[in-house]
Amino acid sequence: MANGFRKKILQKSTENSGFGDSASGRFIKKDGLPNVERKGVSMLNRFSWYHTMLELSTFRFLSYLVIAYILVNLIFALIYYLIGVEHLTGIDKRDAVNEFIDVFFFSSQTFTTVGYGRIAPVGFMASLVATFEAFLGLLTFAIATGLFYGRFSRPRAYLTFSDVALVAPFHNASALMFRLAPYKNNSLTNADVIVSAAIQVHEDGNHKSKFYSLKTQLSHINTLALNWTIVHAIDEDSPFYGFTEQDFKSTDIEIIVHVRAFDEVFSNTVVQRTSYASDEIIYGAVFTPMYYPSKDKRSTILDLEKINEYTMAEIPVLRDEK
Amino acid sequence: MANGFRKKILQKSTENSGFGDSASGRFIKKDGLPNVERKGVSMLNRFSWYHTMLELSTFRFLSYLVIAYILVNLIFALIYYLIGVEHLTGIDKRDAVNEFIDVFFFSSQTFTTVGYGRIAPVGFMASLVATFEAFLGLLTFAIATGLFYGRFSRPRAYLTFSDVALVAPFHNASALMFRLAPYKNNSLTNADVIVSAAIQVHEDGNHKSKFYSLKTQLSHINTLALNWTIVHAIDEDSPFYGFTEQDFKSTDIEIIVHVRAFDEVFSNTVVQRTSYASDEIIYGAVFTPMYYPSKDKRSTILDLEKINEYTMAEIPVLRDEK
Amino acid sequence: MANGFRKKILQKSTENSGFGDSASGRFIKKDGLPNVERKGVSMLNRFSWYHTMLELSTFRFLSYLVIAYILVNLIFALIYYLIGVEHLTGIDKRDAVNEFIDVFFFSSQTFTTVGYGRIAPVGFMASLVATFEAFLGLLTFAIATGLFYGRFSRPRAYLTFSDVALVAPFHNASALMFRLAPYKNNSLTNADVIVSAAIQVHEDGNHKSKFYSLKTQLSHINTLALNWTIVHAIDEDSPFYGFTEQDFKSTDIEIIVHVRAFDEVFSNTVVQRTSYASDEIIYGAVFTPMYYPSKDKRSTILDLEKINEYTMAEIPVLRDEK
Amino acid sequence: MANGFRKKILQKSTENSGFGDSASGRFIKKDGLPNVERKGVSMLNRFSWYHTMLELSTFRFLSYLVIAYILVNLIFALIYYLIGVEHLTGIDKRDAVNEFIDVFFFSSQTFTTVGYGRIAPVGFMASLVATFEAFLGLLTFAIATGLFYGRFSRPRAYLTFSDVALVAPFHNASALMFRLAPYKNNSLTNADVIVSAAIQVHEDGNHKSKFYSLKTQLSHINTLALNWTIVHAIDEDSPFYGFTEQDFKSTDIEIIVHVRAFDEVFSNTVVQRTSYASDEIIYGAVFTPMYYPSKDKRSTILDLEKINEYTMAEIPVLRDEK
């Protein structure tokens, strides 16, 4: 392949990727997050705790809640203990351990506002602390309510992407293809996809990342109910025009995918991103269909296990343009 | 009708429906959901439980809550019973049944944090379990709060569609018409409609679904306060151009309707979809008006009972274009 | 004024208002809601109770809550009373009135989960009902939490409009003007206005409403911090071209205004509508400025009391175009 | 510089800033809020209490909650005290102070619904007030829940802007530049920037503010993960064309910046505004890079401490166009 020819193609880079040419490593991680670390901000300012809480796994989120609950009760138990168990009625005063156990349970009964009253504050200090603890308990559960709601009402696209992108035969030439499908009982409409590529090029003796918008055959669909195969034809406008199998292997490529759709239950725009690196691009392969009519021909079945199924296929040789 | 003529019209199909040509059965069910079943995902991953909870009927949602409440209390009652009723004060110890009844009620008093204290934990284990149950109770109601809010704040269009679409006389030719109206005290503005058709065609000896965008006379209105009759003129650009009454009956047609509007109370975009199959298209009929001035001429009355009222009307014969 | 000339102008009507030509009375009420009554739906279906709850005044909303609280407690008190006060401990059994008062307070202590325990259930039936009441109480407060949040997080534009629209001198001709201003500490950006007019015309011997889009000098502003005067120049494209003061008075006109903006606190689009009828249009007047520099010249003062202030002004006579 | 030449440039002002030419002082404060005071509305109407609550600092918000909690309990304590401590069981009746302390704690135990029952109402009036207080307590925490959720779910851009804007050498001429970067773990995509300038000009002997849209080299980027330098080339279309260092110093300039982006966690549009006044514009300087590859070259590091770092640089002299 003529280097001059390639160079001309590669000059059509775009600038609005938001990444600079001296950035390094994968730009978008497989899970769609940018591969950027931040420095120069204090820990406290670096994280939005709300974003953090929303992105925790359910298990960790619940664990944190339980741990916080136990800690708060230990602290208040200690305070009640220091104030003195004589300020509480109904305490089992056999020994210090039993006393501490009882103030711990008194604390939890106050924090959750269950307040059986078997143990109850009588002195001023214990009453005052209990007054504050019950208040704190309610505020804490107010925050927990908000976090739970924030977590499960957070709009998500619930899309699954094929693990690899394929370079497949397409209209006597080739096309870069990957596919995606919604995997939950959500209803997506008005879906749009934006595909771009980051390619490492030699320029003036330096390695630089250049960014390209990749045109797709169909960048908008009305209803995203079945799988959607995104097709980028490798024609004269493509930065991959003239790429051989070897070129795909030896060049540092990253395909960045950004999908937006409207979810009818959240009534909100949902987005999902992913990326394909050089080693996730298979040259000469086509996806096998992943949906088929149901037995009674009355509905369509989408088989999500097949999303990564493909068969090898020969790519037509690009005839040189004269 | 000339087959070649029809074939030419039917080639103007669109590809961005999101459905494939080998999908089968109705594409969009009458309630607007895609007629697709998913396979290859585990039950746990196939459903977004939040979407599921939001789409349950109110009766089933409340029933699930009550059942869950009873189950949780039964489980905790069993735990308290196994720990031993001697760890609780105030238990009616006449017999095992009374004991179990009392621990059940103790459990419910703990879970709801009502905590009368007539029955109260004294032993370590019972106290510990109660501590956890009260905490669980509060988190459960935090989740319930979120679900209630999610359910009733979920933006919905509250549109009612005519049961049938009509092929009605229109400007010396004909038009496909159906109508919709908001039926609640919601305020919709900036309404848009997208109409498409799926038609089963014979191609290369196979049945295939082809998709067509249907142009409408008015695809946007400012205020959706009265009924809105969507009119698709059957002219040269329509895939139904030249269709006879018989063609409408014998062809497998599906009209897919997608309405978007802005609701001023939710301050959100709301969408609603529906579809009309071949047997829901009446040839040669016009809708009767469904709104009229009030008696005092000071406001307009929209009679929603009339949404399906139509009278038969003759369709002008299409003169052949030479 | 030549009737033929007027007729030509009035033919440029638009169809996408969403109102029909046989609708009657004001289309949009002063508060922005469409002047339409719905018939043919049952009461239950005609109202979205969530929309209704959000649009209640704060006083009525709180009153409904208090009334519901009292009613629920009366009902449960009756149930406990019928079950028998011997199923409750601590009841004041002097007479039936005192008994009922005590079961009423027991009910409220259960419903709010305060559960002092001075009165507590001992029998099976009373315990069962209390179990259910505490559960119902928590769900009710879950719903109340959602409604409170829905009410105060509901995006609103908080715009105030001038009570009247003016026909003011403008560039040697005239213009229809009205103004609006944000009156709260909200931050509106990217504001758009859509103005249309409904004019009653005689056509074929009938009164009919025709709808017109009114072009404005500036239909978009970046920051809506001061007042915004909307100016519709009455030129050849205006349906009011050639209207005399008498025409404005004798014709049945309605100016319909729709404002959209982005609120930075709600992070949501907010909309507000209003309308001006014939008797709310003043011919020959100009608004007086309503903002001025502060004394220290370091900020600008917006005086909202002046929004309706105007002075009379002569309208240049329209020279006939020949 | 020819005054006629400048005048011609300065006439290309825009009108859709939303600020008038007789407004005074900075238009947009550094924190992005408009520099406008409102008059003529009562205090009650001037503030949206929800906007106010959302914009309070966390410390003040929590302080207000605590103060409100103490006040409410003091008021209810007074009511119970006036009703008479004989209507409550378990009160420490040694003296008036102890009585008041106990009714205060009874109030707090009722308001938080902790209801130990050590102190419990027995008389009608105390029971009635307690019934109402528990109800009020739950509603208050319902509101607090909503406010907490509103506060932490409020979409924010979390952008940091450079303190100053620079006039930097650019393509043989100069450009006005400033930069911004996201500083938290939020994910911004589809970012847009709108830049405008307010310039004080002499017109007809008066000082007037004129507004100009500033074109930028790149007004949209796909992913806002690194810093974004906004570049406004000072060419013939710029209102600053021909400005010398002295002009920048002596003219009253305000650069108004408005950034919009889509946050993937909030799934919402977020906006942030700021402004640069004359004394925040440095003539003849360029920003130093603020991101670089990580040591292992596998990711990119964004150093937010460097956002204000720049070095001086000479601006090419503008050759007069003839």
mmCIF file with all atom_site columns, N, CA and C in Angstrom, chain B residues 156-162 179-189 191 221 223-229 259 261-263 270 272 290 301-305 307, chain C residues 18-19 34 36-41 45-48 51:
data_model
loop_
_atom_site.group_PDB
_atom_site.id
_atom_site.type_symbol
_atom_site.label_atom_id
_atom_site.label_alt_id
_atom_site.label_comp_id
_atom_site.label_asym_id
_atom_site.label_entity_id
_atom_site.label_seq_id
_atom_site.pdbx_PDB_ins_code
_atom_site.Cartn_x
_atom_site.Cartn_y
_atom_site.Cartn_z
_atom_site.occupancy
_atom_site.B_iso_or_equiv
_atom_site.pdbx_formal_charge
_atom_site.auth_seq_id
_atom_site.auth_comp_id
_atom_site.auth_asym_id
_atom_site.auth_atom_id
_atom_site.pdbx_PDB_model_num
ATOM 1   N N  . ARG B 1 156 ? -45.957 9.309  31.738 1.00 0.00 ? 156 ARG B N  1
ATOM 2   C CA . ARG B 1 156 ? -46.789 8.563  30.802 1.00 0.00 ? 156 ARG B CA 1
ATOM 3   C C  . ARG B 1 156 ? -47.578 9.544  29.953 1.00 0.00 ? 156 ARG B C  1
ATOM 4   N N  . ALA B 1 157 ? -47.898 9.133  28.749 1.00 0.00 ? 157 ALA B N  1
ATOM 5   C CA . ALA B 1 157 ? -48.589 10.046 27.834 1.00 0.00 ? 157 ALA B CA 1
ATOM 6   C C  . ALA B 1 157 ? -50.088 10.062 28.094 1.00 0.00 ? 157 ALA B C  1
ATOM 7   N N  . TYR B 1 158 ? -50.659 8.994  28.653 1.00 0.00 ? 158 TYR B N  1
ATOM 8   C CA . TYR B 1 158 ? -52.107 8.897  28.848 1.00 0.00 ? 158 TYR B CA 1
ATOM 9   C C  . TYR B 1 158 ? -52.872 9.239  27.577 1.00 0.00 ? 158 TYR B C  1
ATOM 10  N N  . LEU B 1 159 ? -52.499 8.592  26.496 1.00 0.00 ? 159 LEU B N  1
ATOM 11  C CA . LEU B 1 159 ? -53.200 8.782  25.227 1.00 0.00 ? 159 LEU B CA 1
ATOM 12  C C  . LEU B 1 159 ? -54.101 7.587  24.968 1.00 0.00 ? 159 LEU B C  1
ATOM 13  N N  . THR B 1 160 ? -55.245 7.850  24.373 1.00 0.00 ? 160 THR B N  1
ATOM 14  C CA . THR B 1 160 ? -56.086 6.751  23.916 1.00 0.00 ? 160 THR B CA 1
ATOM 15  C C  . THR B 1 160 ? -56.138 6.821  22.396 1.00 0.00 ? 160 THR B C  1
ATOM 16  N N  . PHE B 1 161 ? -55.979 5.671  21.749 1.00 0.00 ? 161 PHE B N  1
ATOM 17  C CA . PHE B 1 161 ? -55.984 5.616  20.286 1.00 0.00 ? 161 PHE B CA 1
ATOM 18  C C  . PHE B 1 161 ? -57.306 5.032  19.808 1.00 0.00 ? 161 PHE B C  1
ATOM 19  N N  . SER B 1 162 ? -57.731 5.402  18.610 1.00 0.00 ? 162 SER B N  1
ATOM 20  C CA . SER B 1 162 ? -58.894 4.728  18.025 1.00 0.00 ? 162 SER B CA 1
ATOM 21  C C  . SER B 1 162 ? -58.530 3.260  17.821 1.00 0.00 ? 162 SER B C  1
ATOM 22  N N  . ARG B 1 179 ? -56.922 8.138  14.975 1.00 0.00 ? 179 ARG B N  1
ATOM 23  C CA . ARG B 1 179 ? -56.854 9.314  15.832 1.00 0.00 ? 179 ARG B CA 1
ATOM 24  C C  . ARG B 1 179 ? -56.517 8.933  17.268 1.00 0.00 ? 179 ARG B C  1
ATOM 25  N N  . LEU B 1 180 ? -56.110 9.933  17.983 1.00 0.00 ? 180 LEU B N  1
ATOM 26  C CA . LEU B 1 180 ? -55.700 9.728  19.368 1.00 0.00 ? 180 LEU B CA 1
ATOM 27  C C  . LEU B 1 180 ? -56.133 10.957 20.155 1.00 0.00 ? 180 LEU B C  1
ATOM 28  N N  . ALA B 1 181 ? -56.235 10.795 21.454 1.00 0.00 ? 181 ALA B N  1
ATOM 29  C CA . ALA B 1 181 ? -56.609 11.920 22.312 1.00 0.00 ? 181 ALA B CA 1
ATOM 30  C C  . ALA B 1 181 ? -56.056 11.679 23.703 1.00 0.00 ? 181 ALA B C  1
ATOM 31  N N  . PRO B 1 182 ? -55.657 12.745 24.380 1.00 0.00 ? 182 PRO B N  1
ATOM 32  C CA . PRO B 1 182 ? -55.260 12.604 25.784 1.00 0.00 ? 182 PRO B CA 1
ATOM 33  C C  . PRO B 1 182 ? -56.534 12.430 26.595 1.00 0.00 ? 182 PRO B C  1
ATOM 34  N N  . TYR B 1 183 ? -56.527 11.502 27.555 1.00 0.00 ? 183 TYR B N  1
ATOM 35  C CA . TYR B 1 183 ? -57.779 11.250 28.295 1.00 0.00 ? 183 TYR B CA 1
ATOM 36  C C  . TYR B 1 183 ? -57.695 11.614 29.764 1.00 0.00 ? 183 TYR B C  1
ATOM 37  N N  . LYS B 1 184 ? -56.580 12.180 30.188 1.00 0.00 ? 184 LYS B N  1
ATOM 38  C CA . LYS B 1 184 ? -56.472 12.577 31.589 1.00 0.00 ? 184 LYS B CA 1
ATOM 39  C C  . LYS B 1 184 ? -56.212 14.069 31.681 1.00 0.00 ? 184 LYS B C  1
ATOM 40  N N  . ASN B 1 185 ? -56.118 14.560 32.928 1.00 0.00 ? 185 ASN B N  1
ATOM 41  C CA . ASN B 1 185 ? -55.862 15.987 33.118 1.00 0.00 ? 185 ASN B CA 1
ATOM 42  C C  . ASN B 1 185 ? -54.379 16.324 32.992 1.00 0.00 ? 185 ASN B C  1
ATOM 43  N N  . ASN B 1 186 ? -53.747 15.745 32.008 1.00 0.00 ? 186 ASN B N  1
ATOM 44  C CA . ASN B 1 186 ? -52.354 16.089 31.750 1.00 0.00 ? 186 ASN B CA 1
ATOM 45  C C  . ASN B 1 186 ? -52.279 17.121 30.634 1.00 0.00 ? 186 ASN B C  1
ATOM 46  N N  . SER B 1 187 ? -51.169 17.820 30.563 1.00 0.00 ? 187 SER B N  1
ATOM 47  C CA . SER B 1 187 ? -51.009 18.904 29.589 1.00 0.00 ? 187 SER B CA 1
ATOM 48  C C  . SER B 1 187 ? -49.881 18.570 28.638 1.00 0.00 ? 187 SER B C  1
ATOM 49  N N  . LEU B 1 188 ? -50.231 18.171 27.419 1.00 0.00 ? 188 LEU B N  1
ATOM 50  C CA . LEU B 1 188 ? -49.209 17.785 26.459 1.00 0.00 ? 188 LEU B CA 1
ATOM 51  C C  . LEU B 1 188 ? -48.983 18.887 25.445 1.00 0.00 ? 188 LEU B C  1
ATOM 52  N N  . THR B 1 189 ? -47.717 19.170 25.162 1.00 0.00 ? 189 THR B N  1
ATOM 53  C CA . THR B 1 189 ? -47.388 20.154 24.143 1.00 0.00 ? 189 THR B CA 1
ATOM 54  C C  . THR B 1 189 ? -46.307 19.573 23.243 1.00 0.00 ? 189 THR B C  1
ATOM 55  N N  . ALA B 1 191 ? -46.260 17.919 20.408 1.00 0.00 ? 191 ALA B N  1
ATOM 56  C CA . ALA B 1 191 ? -46.440 16.496 20.102 1.00 0.00 ? 191 ALA B CA 1
ATOM 57  C C  . ALA B 1 191 ? -45.950 16.182 18.697 1.00 0.00 ? 191 ALA B C  1
ATOM 58  N N  . ILE B 1 221 ? -47.836 19.004 16.412 1.00 0.00 ? 221 ILE B N  1
ATOM 59  C CA . ILE B 1 221 ? -48.776 20.046 16.834 1.00 0.00 ? 221 ILE B CA 1
ATOM 60  C C  . ILE B 1 221 ? -48.305 20.647 18.142 1.00 0.00 ? 221 ILE B C  1
ATOM 61  N N  . THR B 1 223 ? -50.143 22.071 20.786 1.00 0.00 ? 223 THR B N  1
ATOM 62  C CA . THR B 1 223 ? -50.855 21.738 22.018 1.00 0.00 ? 223 THR B CA 1
ATOM 63  C C  . THR B 1 223 ? -51.729 20.529 21.746 1.00 0.00 ? 223 THR B C  1
ATOM 64  N N  . LEU B 1 224 ? -51.562 19.476 22.512 1.00 0.00 ? 224 LEU B N  1
ATOM 65  C CA . LEU B 1 224 ? -52.377 18.276 22.317 1.00 0.00 ? 224 LEU B CA 1
ATOM 66  C C  . LEU B 1 224 ? -53.465 18.265 23.385 1.00 0.00 ? 224 LEU B C  1
ATOM 67  N N  . ALA B 1 225 ? -54.518 19.053 23.118 1.00 0.00 ? 225 ALA B N  1
ATOM 68  C CA . ALA B 1 225 ? -55.583 19.183 24.106 1.00 0.00 ? 225 ALA B CA 1
ATOM 69  C C  . ALA B 1 225 ? -56.861 18.518 23.588 1.00 0.00 ? 225 ALA B C  1
ATOM 70  N N  . LEU B 1 226 ? -57.078 18.606 22.296 1.00 0.00 ? 226 LEU B N  1
ATOM 71  C CA . LEU B 1 226 ? -58.236 17.945 21.671 1.00 0.00 ? 226 LEU B CA 1
ATOM 72  C C  . LEU B 1 226 ? -57.746 16.644 21.046 1.00 0.00 ? 226 LEU B C  1
ATOM 73  N N  . ASN B 1 227 ? -58.606 16.008 20.267 1.00 0.00 ? 227 ASN B N  1
ATOM 74  C CA . ASN B 1 227 ? -58.134 14.798 19.581 1.00 0.00 ? 227 ASN B CA 1
ATOM 75  C C  . ASN B 1 227 ? -57.251 15.190 18.406 1.00 0.00 ? 227 ASN B C  1
ATOM 76  N N  . TRP B 1 228 ? -56.434 14.277 17.971 1.00 0.00 ? 228 TRP B N  1
ATOM 77  C CA . TRP B 1 228 ? -55.519 14.527 16.865 1.00 0.00 ? 228 TRP B CA 1
ATOM 78  C C  . TRP B 1 228 ? -55.724 13.395 15.854 1.00 0.00 ? 228 TRP B C  1
ATOM 79  N N  . THR B 1 229 ? -56.179 13.772 14.670 1.00 0.00 ? 229 THR B N  1
ATOM 80  C CA . THR B 1 229 ? -56.358 12.766 13.627 1.00 0.00 ? 229 THR B CA 1
ATOM 81  C C  . THR B 1 229 ? -55.118 12.760 12.753 1.00 0.00 ? 229 THR B C  1
ATOM 82  N N  . VAL B 1 259 ? -45.791 8.102  19.252 1.00 0.00 ? 259 VAL B N  1
ATOM 83  C CA . VAL B 1 259 ? -46.115 9.493  19.568 1.00 0.00 ? 259 VAL B CA 1
ATOM 84  C C  . VAL B 1 259 ? -45.194 9.976  20.692 1.00 0.00 ? 259 VAL B C  1
ATOM 85  N N  . ALA B 1 261 ? -44.451 13.534 23.132 1.00 0.00 ? 261 ALA B N  1
ATOM 86  C CA . ALA B 1 261 ? -44.943 14.860 23.491 1.00 0.00 ? 261 ALA B CA 1
ATOM 87  C C  . ALA B 1 261 ? -44.242 15.286 24.758 1.00 0.00 ? 261 ALA B C  1
ATOM 88  N N  . PHE B 1 262 ? -44.404 16.548 25.099 1.00 0.00 ? 262 PHE B N  1
ATOM 89  C CA . PHE B 1 262 ? -43.821 17.057 26.339 1.00 0.00 ? 262 PHE B CA 1
ATOM 90  C C  . PHE B 1 262 ? -44.945 17.254 27.333 1.00 0.00 ? 262 PHE B C  1
ATOM 91  N N  . ASP B 1 263 ? -44.825 16.613 28.496 1.00 0.00 ? 263 ASP B N  1
ATOM 92  C CA . ASP B 1 263 ? -45.841 16.763 29.528 1.00 0.00 ? 263 ASP B CA 1
ATOM 93  C C  . ASP B 1 263 ? -45.392 17.849 30.495 1.00 0.00 ? 263 ASP B C  1
ATOM 94  N N  . VAL B 1 270 ? -42.834 12.369 27.055 1.00 0.00 ? 270 VAL B N  1
ATOM 95  C CA . VAL B 1 270 ? -43.571 11.125 27.213 1.00 0.00 ? 270 VAL B CA 1
ATOM 96  C C  . VAL B 1 270 ? -43.782 10.513 25.833 1.00 0.00 ? 270 VAL B C  1
ATOM 97  N N  . GLN B 1 272 ? -45.709 7.178  23.577 1.00 0.00 ? 272 GLN B N  1
ATOM 98  C CA . GLN B 1 272 ? -46.634 6.055  23.574 1.00 0.00 ? 272 GLN B CA 1
ATOM 99  C C  . GLN B 1 272 ? -46.650 5.465  22.176 1.00 0.00 ? 272 GLN B C  1
ATOM 100 N N  . MET B 1 290 ? -65.380 14.462 17.273 1.00 0.00 ? 290 MET B N  1
ATOM 101 C CA . MET B 1 290 ? -65.509 14.063 18.678 1.00 0.00 ? 290 MET B CA 1
ATOM 102 C C  . MET B 1 290 ? -65.388 15.236 19.656 1.00 0.00 ? 290 MET B C  1
ATOM 103 N N  . ILE B 1 301 ? -65.804 20.894 24.352 1.00 0.00 ? 301 ILE B N  1
ATOM 104 C CA . ILE B 1 301 ? -65.972 19.599 25.020 1.00 0.00 ? 301 ILE B CA 1
ATOM 105 C C  . ILE B 1 301 ? -65.410 18.502 24.129 1.00 0.00 ? 301 ILE B C  1
ATOM 106 N N  . LEU B 1 302 ? -64.566 17.675 24.717 1.00 0.00 ? 302 LEU B N  1
ATOM 107 C CA . LEU B 1 302 ? -63.965 16.557 23.997 1.00 0.00 ? 302 LEU B CA 1
ATOM 108 C C  . LEU B 1 302 ? -64.646 15.284 24.493 1.00 0.00 ? 302 LEU B C  1
ATOM 109 N N  . ASP B 1 303 ? -65.379 14.614 23.601 1.00 0.00 ? 303 ASP B N  1
ATOM 110 C CA . ASP B 1 303 ? -66.139 13.427 24.015 1.00 0.00 ? 303 ASP B CA 1
ATOM 111 C C  . ASP B 1 303 ? -65.341 12.173 23.670 1.00 0.00 ? 303 ASP B C  1
ATOM 112 N N  . LEU B 1 304 ? -64.690 11.617 24.683 1.00 0.00 ? 304 LEU B N  1
ATOM 113 C CA . LEU B 1 304 ? -63.771 10.507 24.426 1.00 0.00 ? 304 LEU B CA 1
ATOM 114 C C  . LEU B 1 304 ? -64.478 9.203  24.074 1.00 0.00 ? 304 LEU B C  1
ATOM 115 N N  . GLU B 1 305 ? -65.773 9.134  24.374 1.00 0.00 ? 305 GLU B N  1
ATOM 116 C CA . GLU B 1 305 ? -66.510 7.916  24.009 1.00 0.00 ? 305 GLU B CA 1
ATOM 117 C C  . GLU B 1 305 ? -66.627 7.770  22.488 1.00 0.00 ? 305 GLU B C  1
ATOM 118 N N  . ILE B 1 307 ? -64.375 8.240  20.254 1.00 0.00 ? 307 ILE B N  1
ATOM 119 C CA . ILE B 1 307 ? -63.099 8.103  19.539 1.00 0.00 ? 307 ILE B CA 1
ATOM 120 C C  . ILE B 1 307 ? -63.156 7.016  18.481 1.00 0.00 ? 307 ILE B C  1
ATOM 121 N N  . GLY C 1 18  ? -53.209 22.467 17.065 1.00 0.00 ? 18  GLY C N  1
ATOM 122 C CA . GLY C 1 18  ? -53.787 21.413 17.885 1.00 0.00 ? 18  GLY C CA 1
ATOM 123 C C  . GLY C 1 18  ? -55.228 21.705 18.248 1.00 0.00 ? 18  GLY C C  1
ATOM 124 N N  . PHE C 1 19  ? -55.705 22.919 17.908 1.00 0.00 ? 19  PHE C N  1
ATOM 125 C CA . PHE C 1 19  ? -57.112 23.243 18.130 1.00 0.00 ? 19  PHE C CA 1
ATOM 126 C C  . PHE C 1 19  ? -57.825 23.217 16.789 1.00 0.00 ? 19  PHE C C  1
ATOM 127 N N  . PRO C 1 34  ? -55.256 24.427 28.649 1.00 0.00 ? 34  PRO C N  1
ATOM 128 C CA . PRO C 1 34  ? -56.217 24.443 27.552 1.00 0.00 ? 34  PRO C CA 1
ATOM 129 C C  . PRO C 1 34  ? -57.647 24.492 28.094 1.00 0.00 ? 34  PRO C C  1
ATOM 130 N N  . VAL C 1 36  ? -60.479 23.076 27.687 1.00 0.00 ? 36  VAL C N  1
ATOM 131 C CA . VAL C 1 36  ? -61.176 21.917 27.123 1.00 0.00 ? 36  VAL C CA 1
ATOM 132 C C  . VAL C 1 36  ? -61.732 21.085 28.271 1.00 0.00 ? 36  VAL C C  1
ATOM 133 N N  . GLU C 1 37  ? -62.988 20.644 28.137 1.00 0.00 ? 37  GLU C N  1
ATOM 134 C CA . GLU C 1 37  ? -63.547 19.692 29.097 1.00 0.00 ? 37  GLU C CA 1
ATOM 135 C C  . GLU C 1 37  ? -63.603 18.329 28.449 1.00 0.00 ? 37  GLU C C  1
ATOM 136 N N  . ARG C 1 38  ? -63.345 17.290 29.244 1.00 0.00 ? 38  ARG C N  1
ATOM 137 C CA . ARG C 1 38  ? -63.389 15.940 28.702 1.00 0.00 ? 38  ARG C CA 1
ATOM 138 C C  . ARG C 1 38  ? -64.672 15.247 29.125 1.00 0.00 ? 38  ARG C C  1
ATOM 139 N N  . LYS C 1 39  ? -65.252 14.505 28.234 1.00 0.00 ? 39  LYS C N  1
ATOM 140 C CA . LYS C 1 39  ? -66.446 13.717 28.522 1.00 0.00 ? 39  LYS C CA 1
ATOM 141 C C  . LYS C 1 39  ? -66.177 12.287 28.098 1.00 0.00 ? 39  LYS C C  1
ATOM 142 N N  . GLY C 1 40  ? -67.013 11.380 28.568 1.00 0.00 ? 40  GLY C N  1
ATOM 143 C CA . GLY C 1 40  ? -66.947 10.030 28.043 1.00 0.00 ? 40  GLY C CA 1
ATOM 144 C C  . GLY C 1 40  ? -65.877 9.166  28.677 1.00 0.00 ? 40  GLY C C  1
ATOM 145 N N  . VAL C 1 41  ? -65.268 9.665  29.737 1.00 0.00 ? 41  VAL C N  1
ATOM 146 C CA . VAL C 1 41  ? -64.359 8.824  30.523 1.00 0.00 ? 41  VAL C CA 1
ATOM 147 C C  . VAL C 1 41  ? -64.897 8.826  31.940 1.00 0.00 ? 41  VAL C C  1
ATOM 148 N N  . ASN C 1 45  ? -60.859 7.419  35.555 1.00 0.00 ? 45  ASN C N  1
ATOM 149 C CA . ASN C 1 45  ? -59.872 7.449  34.492 1.00 0.00 ? 45  ASN C CA 1
ATOM 150 C C  . ASN C 1 45  ? -59.566 8.856  34.008 1.00 0.00 ? 45  ASN C C  1
ATOM 151 N N  . ARG C 1 46  ? -60.480 9.787  34.335 1.00 0.00 ? 46  ARG C N  1
ATOM 152 C CA . ARG C 1 46  ? -60.316 11.118 33.770 1.00 0.00 ? 46  ARG C CA 1
ATOM 153 C C  . ARG C 1 46  ? -59.173 11.880 34.433 1.00 0.00 ? 46  ARG C C  1
ATOM 154 N N  . PHE C 1 47  ? -58.837 11.502 35.645 1.00 0.00 ? 47  PHE C N  1
ATOM 155 C CA . PHE C 1 47  ? -57.802 12.236 36.359 1.00 0.00 ? 47  PHE C CA 1
ATOM 156 C C  . PHE C 1 47  ? -56.577 11.369 36.605 1.00 0.00 ? 47  PHE C C  1
ATOM 157 N N  . SER C 1 48  ? -55.444 11.932 36.386 1.00 0.00 ? 48  SER C N  1
ATOM 158 C CA . SER C 1 48  ? -54.225 11.316 36.863 1.00 0.00 ? 48  SER C CA 1
ATOM 159 C C  . SER C 1 48  ? -54.082 11.845 38.278 1.00 0.00 ? 48  SER C C  1
ATOM 160 N N  . HIS C 1 51  ? -50.976 13.924 38.833 1.00 0.00 ? 51  HIS C N  1
ATOM 161 C CA . HIS C 1 51  ? -51.057 15.293 38.317 1.00 0.00 ? 51  HIS C CA 1
ATOM 162 C C  . HIS C 1 51  ? -51.917 16.151 39.237 1.00 0.00 ? 51  HIS C C  1
#
